[in-house]
XYZ file of C-alpha atoms in Angstrom:
278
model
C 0.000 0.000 0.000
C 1.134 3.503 -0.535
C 1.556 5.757 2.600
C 2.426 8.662 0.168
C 1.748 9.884 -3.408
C 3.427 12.843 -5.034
C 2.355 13.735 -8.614
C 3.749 16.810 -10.727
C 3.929 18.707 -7.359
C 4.882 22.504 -7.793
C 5.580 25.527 -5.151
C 5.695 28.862 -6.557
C 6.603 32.401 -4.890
C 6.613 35.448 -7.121
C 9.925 34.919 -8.949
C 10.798 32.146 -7.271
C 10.130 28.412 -8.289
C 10.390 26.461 -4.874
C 9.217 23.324 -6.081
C 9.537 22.335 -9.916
C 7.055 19.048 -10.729
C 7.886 16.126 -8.009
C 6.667 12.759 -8.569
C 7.661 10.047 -5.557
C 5.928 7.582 -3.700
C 6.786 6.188 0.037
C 5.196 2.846 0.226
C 3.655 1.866 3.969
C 6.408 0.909 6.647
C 9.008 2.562 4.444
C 11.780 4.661 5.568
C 12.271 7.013 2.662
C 14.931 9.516 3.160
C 14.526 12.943 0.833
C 18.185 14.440 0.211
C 19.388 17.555 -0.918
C 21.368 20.879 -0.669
C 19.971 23.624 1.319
C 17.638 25.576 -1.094
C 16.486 22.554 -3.256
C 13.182 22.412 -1.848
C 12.844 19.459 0.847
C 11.343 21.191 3.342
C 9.057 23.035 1.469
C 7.790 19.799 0.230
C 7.742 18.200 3.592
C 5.536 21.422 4.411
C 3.126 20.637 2.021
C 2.868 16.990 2.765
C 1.980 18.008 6.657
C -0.654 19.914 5.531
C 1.314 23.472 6.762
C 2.161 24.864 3.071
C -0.244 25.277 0.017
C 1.015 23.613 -3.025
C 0.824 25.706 -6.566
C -0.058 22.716 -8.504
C -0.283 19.141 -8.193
C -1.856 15.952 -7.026
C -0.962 15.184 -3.424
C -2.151 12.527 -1.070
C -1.038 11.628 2.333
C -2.971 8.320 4.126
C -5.618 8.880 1.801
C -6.369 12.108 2.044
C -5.629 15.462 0.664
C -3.079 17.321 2.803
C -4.611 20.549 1.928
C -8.050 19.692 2.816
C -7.541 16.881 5.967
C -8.730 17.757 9.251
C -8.222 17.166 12.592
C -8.295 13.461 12.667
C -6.291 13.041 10.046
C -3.714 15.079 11.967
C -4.062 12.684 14.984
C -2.430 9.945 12.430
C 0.867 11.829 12.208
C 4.133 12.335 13.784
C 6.529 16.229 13.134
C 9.932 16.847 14.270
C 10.166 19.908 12.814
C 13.759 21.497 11.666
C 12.782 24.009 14.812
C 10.784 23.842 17.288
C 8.425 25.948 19.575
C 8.909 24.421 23.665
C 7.512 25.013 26.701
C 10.643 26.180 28.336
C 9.329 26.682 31.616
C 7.761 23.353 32.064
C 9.568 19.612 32.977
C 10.728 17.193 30.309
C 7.973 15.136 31.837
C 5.018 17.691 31.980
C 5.811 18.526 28.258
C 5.470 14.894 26.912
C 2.217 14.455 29.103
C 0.828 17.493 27.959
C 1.007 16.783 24.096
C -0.119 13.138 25.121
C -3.159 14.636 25.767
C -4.068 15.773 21.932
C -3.904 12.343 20.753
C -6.932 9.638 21.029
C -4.534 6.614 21.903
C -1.084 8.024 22.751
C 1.853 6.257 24.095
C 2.480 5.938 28.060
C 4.812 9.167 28.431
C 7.194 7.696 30.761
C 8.189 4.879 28.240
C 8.496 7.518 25.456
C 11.062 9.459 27.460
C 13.049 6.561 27.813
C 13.161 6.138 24.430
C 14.831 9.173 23.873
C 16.863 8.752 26.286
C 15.877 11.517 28.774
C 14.778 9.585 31.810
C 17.087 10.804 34.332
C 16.144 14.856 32.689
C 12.596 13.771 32.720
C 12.196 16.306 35.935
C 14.163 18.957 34.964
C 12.812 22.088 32.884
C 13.305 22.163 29.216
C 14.931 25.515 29.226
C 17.524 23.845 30.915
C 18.362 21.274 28.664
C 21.338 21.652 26.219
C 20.709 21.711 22.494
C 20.790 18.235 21.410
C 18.215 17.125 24.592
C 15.784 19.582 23.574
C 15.936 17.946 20.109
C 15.393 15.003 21.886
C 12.261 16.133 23.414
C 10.976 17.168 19.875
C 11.031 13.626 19.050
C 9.505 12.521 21.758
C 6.589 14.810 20.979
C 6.881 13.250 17.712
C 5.839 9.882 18.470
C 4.211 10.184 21.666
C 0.657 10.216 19.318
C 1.266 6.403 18.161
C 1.462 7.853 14.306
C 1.242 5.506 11.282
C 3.876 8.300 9.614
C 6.325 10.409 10.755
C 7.992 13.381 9.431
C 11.817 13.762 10.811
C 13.352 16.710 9.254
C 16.953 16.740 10.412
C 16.149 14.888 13.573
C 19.542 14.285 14.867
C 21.205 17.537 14.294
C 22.816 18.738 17.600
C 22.939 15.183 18.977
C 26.448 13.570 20.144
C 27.264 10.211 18.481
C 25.746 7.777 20.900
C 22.454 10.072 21.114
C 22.525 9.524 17.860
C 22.798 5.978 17.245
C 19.518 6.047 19.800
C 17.507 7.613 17.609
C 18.641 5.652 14.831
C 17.686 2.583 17.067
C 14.261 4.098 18.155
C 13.667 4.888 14.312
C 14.714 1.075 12.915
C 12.070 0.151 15.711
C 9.404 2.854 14.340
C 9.595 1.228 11.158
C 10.026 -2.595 12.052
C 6.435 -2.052 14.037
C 4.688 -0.578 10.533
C 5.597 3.334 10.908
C 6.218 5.209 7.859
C 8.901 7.934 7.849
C 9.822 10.672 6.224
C 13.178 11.395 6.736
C 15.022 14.679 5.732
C 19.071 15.200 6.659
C 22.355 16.006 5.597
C 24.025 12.875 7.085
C 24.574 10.607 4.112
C 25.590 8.003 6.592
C 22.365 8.140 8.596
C 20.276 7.713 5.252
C 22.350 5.056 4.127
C 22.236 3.131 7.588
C 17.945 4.234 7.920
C 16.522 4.556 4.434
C 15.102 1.728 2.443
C 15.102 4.000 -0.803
C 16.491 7.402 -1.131
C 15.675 10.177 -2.991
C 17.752 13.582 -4.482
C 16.236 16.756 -4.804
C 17.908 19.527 -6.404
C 16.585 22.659 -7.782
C 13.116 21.445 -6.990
C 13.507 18.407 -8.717
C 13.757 14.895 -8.306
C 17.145 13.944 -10.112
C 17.645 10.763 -8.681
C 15.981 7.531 -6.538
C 16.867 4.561 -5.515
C 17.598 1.994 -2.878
C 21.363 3.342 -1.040
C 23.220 1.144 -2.600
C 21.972 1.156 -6.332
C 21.648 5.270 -6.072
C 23.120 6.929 -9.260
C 24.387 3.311 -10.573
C 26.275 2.796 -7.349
C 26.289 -0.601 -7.494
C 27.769 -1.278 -10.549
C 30.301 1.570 -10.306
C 34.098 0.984 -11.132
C 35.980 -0.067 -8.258
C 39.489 1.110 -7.158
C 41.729 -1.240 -6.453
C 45.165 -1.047 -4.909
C 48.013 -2.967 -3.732
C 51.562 -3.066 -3.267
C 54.128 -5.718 -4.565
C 57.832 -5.921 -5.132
C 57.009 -3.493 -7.960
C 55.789 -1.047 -5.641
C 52.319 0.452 -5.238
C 49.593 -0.639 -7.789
C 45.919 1.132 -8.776
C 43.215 -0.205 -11.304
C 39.554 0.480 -11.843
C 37.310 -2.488 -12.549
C 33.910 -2.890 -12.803
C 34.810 -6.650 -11.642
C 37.192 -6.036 -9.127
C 36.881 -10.074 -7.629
C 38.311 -11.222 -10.846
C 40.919 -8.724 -11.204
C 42.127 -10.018 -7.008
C 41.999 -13.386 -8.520
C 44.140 -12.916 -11.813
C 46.445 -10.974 -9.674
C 46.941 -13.969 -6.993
C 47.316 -16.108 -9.060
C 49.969 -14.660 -10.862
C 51.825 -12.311 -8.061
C 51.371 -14.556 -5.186
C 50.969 -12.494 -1.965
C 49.667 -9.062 -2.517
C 50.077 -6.452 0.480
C 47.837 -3.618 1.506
C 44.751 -5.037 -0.910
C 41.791 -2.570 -0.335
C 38.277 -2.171 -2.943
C 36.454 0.878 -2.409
C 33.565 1.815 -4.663
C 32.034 5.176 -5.018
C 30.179 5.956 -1.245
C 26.959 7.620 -1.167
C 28.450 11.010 -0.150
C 30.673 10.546 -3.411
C 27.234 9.964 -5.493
C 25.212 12.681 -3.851
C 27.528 14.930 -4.307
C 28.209 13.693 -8.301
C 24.336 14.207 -8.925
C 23.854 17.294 -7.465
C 26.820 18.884 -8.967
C 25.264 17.673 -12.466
C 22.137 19.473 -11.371
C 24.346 22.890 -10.217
């Protein structure tokens, strides 16, 4: 089933093309991370998807419905971590979480969201008070606390330290392993690879690429560079098959030293397609 369906979607502001004609779909329990430079349009889009932006043109539907025209308990069905984010500063971690839980017809018990984000022992403390990567932590909290079938994460983990992060990469494999869908939007090409099921890149308010991580931009298949050193000192080839290439060379070198294959990372691609697009 399809969680999301994008077709010929287009944001205009006088002079200004925001959005140029997006097609995509994000099928239900997919992680599908949108990538992009800053300016190309992702959040805009994510904007419109929420329901919080009016599109130009387009045909747009989001669980069924029209973003533009859903109402309140259509709402209840999702989950926003926004790129920033209005808090209560002067209440608790706790009060906040229990609070939103209140908006939502079957939330999650607040105490086990906290702990998913890892704020149980600043669950009393106010949020004011919290650096800047625990008040992004709250914001996901608020995310989820509604149960929601999707989720919009736009730059969730900015601000976090590395094992923060790896928890919300944990709490987000779980999201989607119990049927979430997310929508995931961030500048870490290593937290889409190790999150998204397919990826796509947006530049200049265009889709110009989409694909599982690995096959993105003909990743797969790329040449691979490999090197090694032998009595004849340091070696480099490219090979589109480098396993018969180690083979040929064993078998006629003997011991090779230093043997490493790298193909083309996703960072490498990424940046490749968007510098096509620029």
């Amino acid at each position: 089933m399809t969680a999301v369906r994008v077709r010929g979607l287009r944001k205009e502001y006088p002079g200004q093309v925001a959005v140029a004609g997006l097609d995509f779909d994000i099928g239900q329990g997919e992680v599908f991370a949108l990538l992009g430079p800053n300016g190309a349009g992702k959040t805009t889009t994510v904007e419109i998807l929420e329901g919080h932006r009016d599109r130009t043109a387009g045909e747009v539907s989001v669980l069924g419905a029209d973003p533009g025209r859903a109402g309140r308990a259509w709402r209840a069905r999702l989950g926003i971590v926004a790129q920033t984010a209005a808090d209560a500063a002067e209440l608790s971690v706790a009060e906040t979480v229990r609070h939103f839980a209140r908006y939502y017809p079957d939330p999650r018990d607040p105490e086990e969201v906290i702990d998913m984000v890892g704020l149980t022992e600043q669950a009393g403390a106010r949020v004011k008070s919290l650096s800047g990567g625990q008040r992004r932590r709250v914001d996901v909290a608020l995310g989820i606390i509604g149960r929601p079938e999707l989720v919009f994460l736009d730059e969730p983990t900015t601000g976090f330290d590395p094992e923060a992060r790896r928890r919300c990469w944990t709490l987000i494999g779980g999201l989607a392993r119990e049927g979430t869908t997310i929508l995931l939007t961030t500048h870490y090409l290593d937290e889409a690879e190790a999150l998204a099921d397919r990826v796509a890149v947006i530049a200049r308010g265009r889709v110009v690429a989409e694909d599982t991580p690995r096959d993105l931009g003909g990743r797969a298949g790329a040449e691979a560079t490999v090197r090694w050193v032998d009595q004849g000192g340091e070696h480099v080839e490219h090979t589109t098959d480098p396993t018969k290439l180690i083979a040929e060379l064993c078998a006629g070198r003997g011991e090779l030293g230093e043997l490493t294959v790298t193909r083309p990372s996703l960072e490498d691609i990424y940046l490749e397609l968007i510098g096509e697009t620029a």
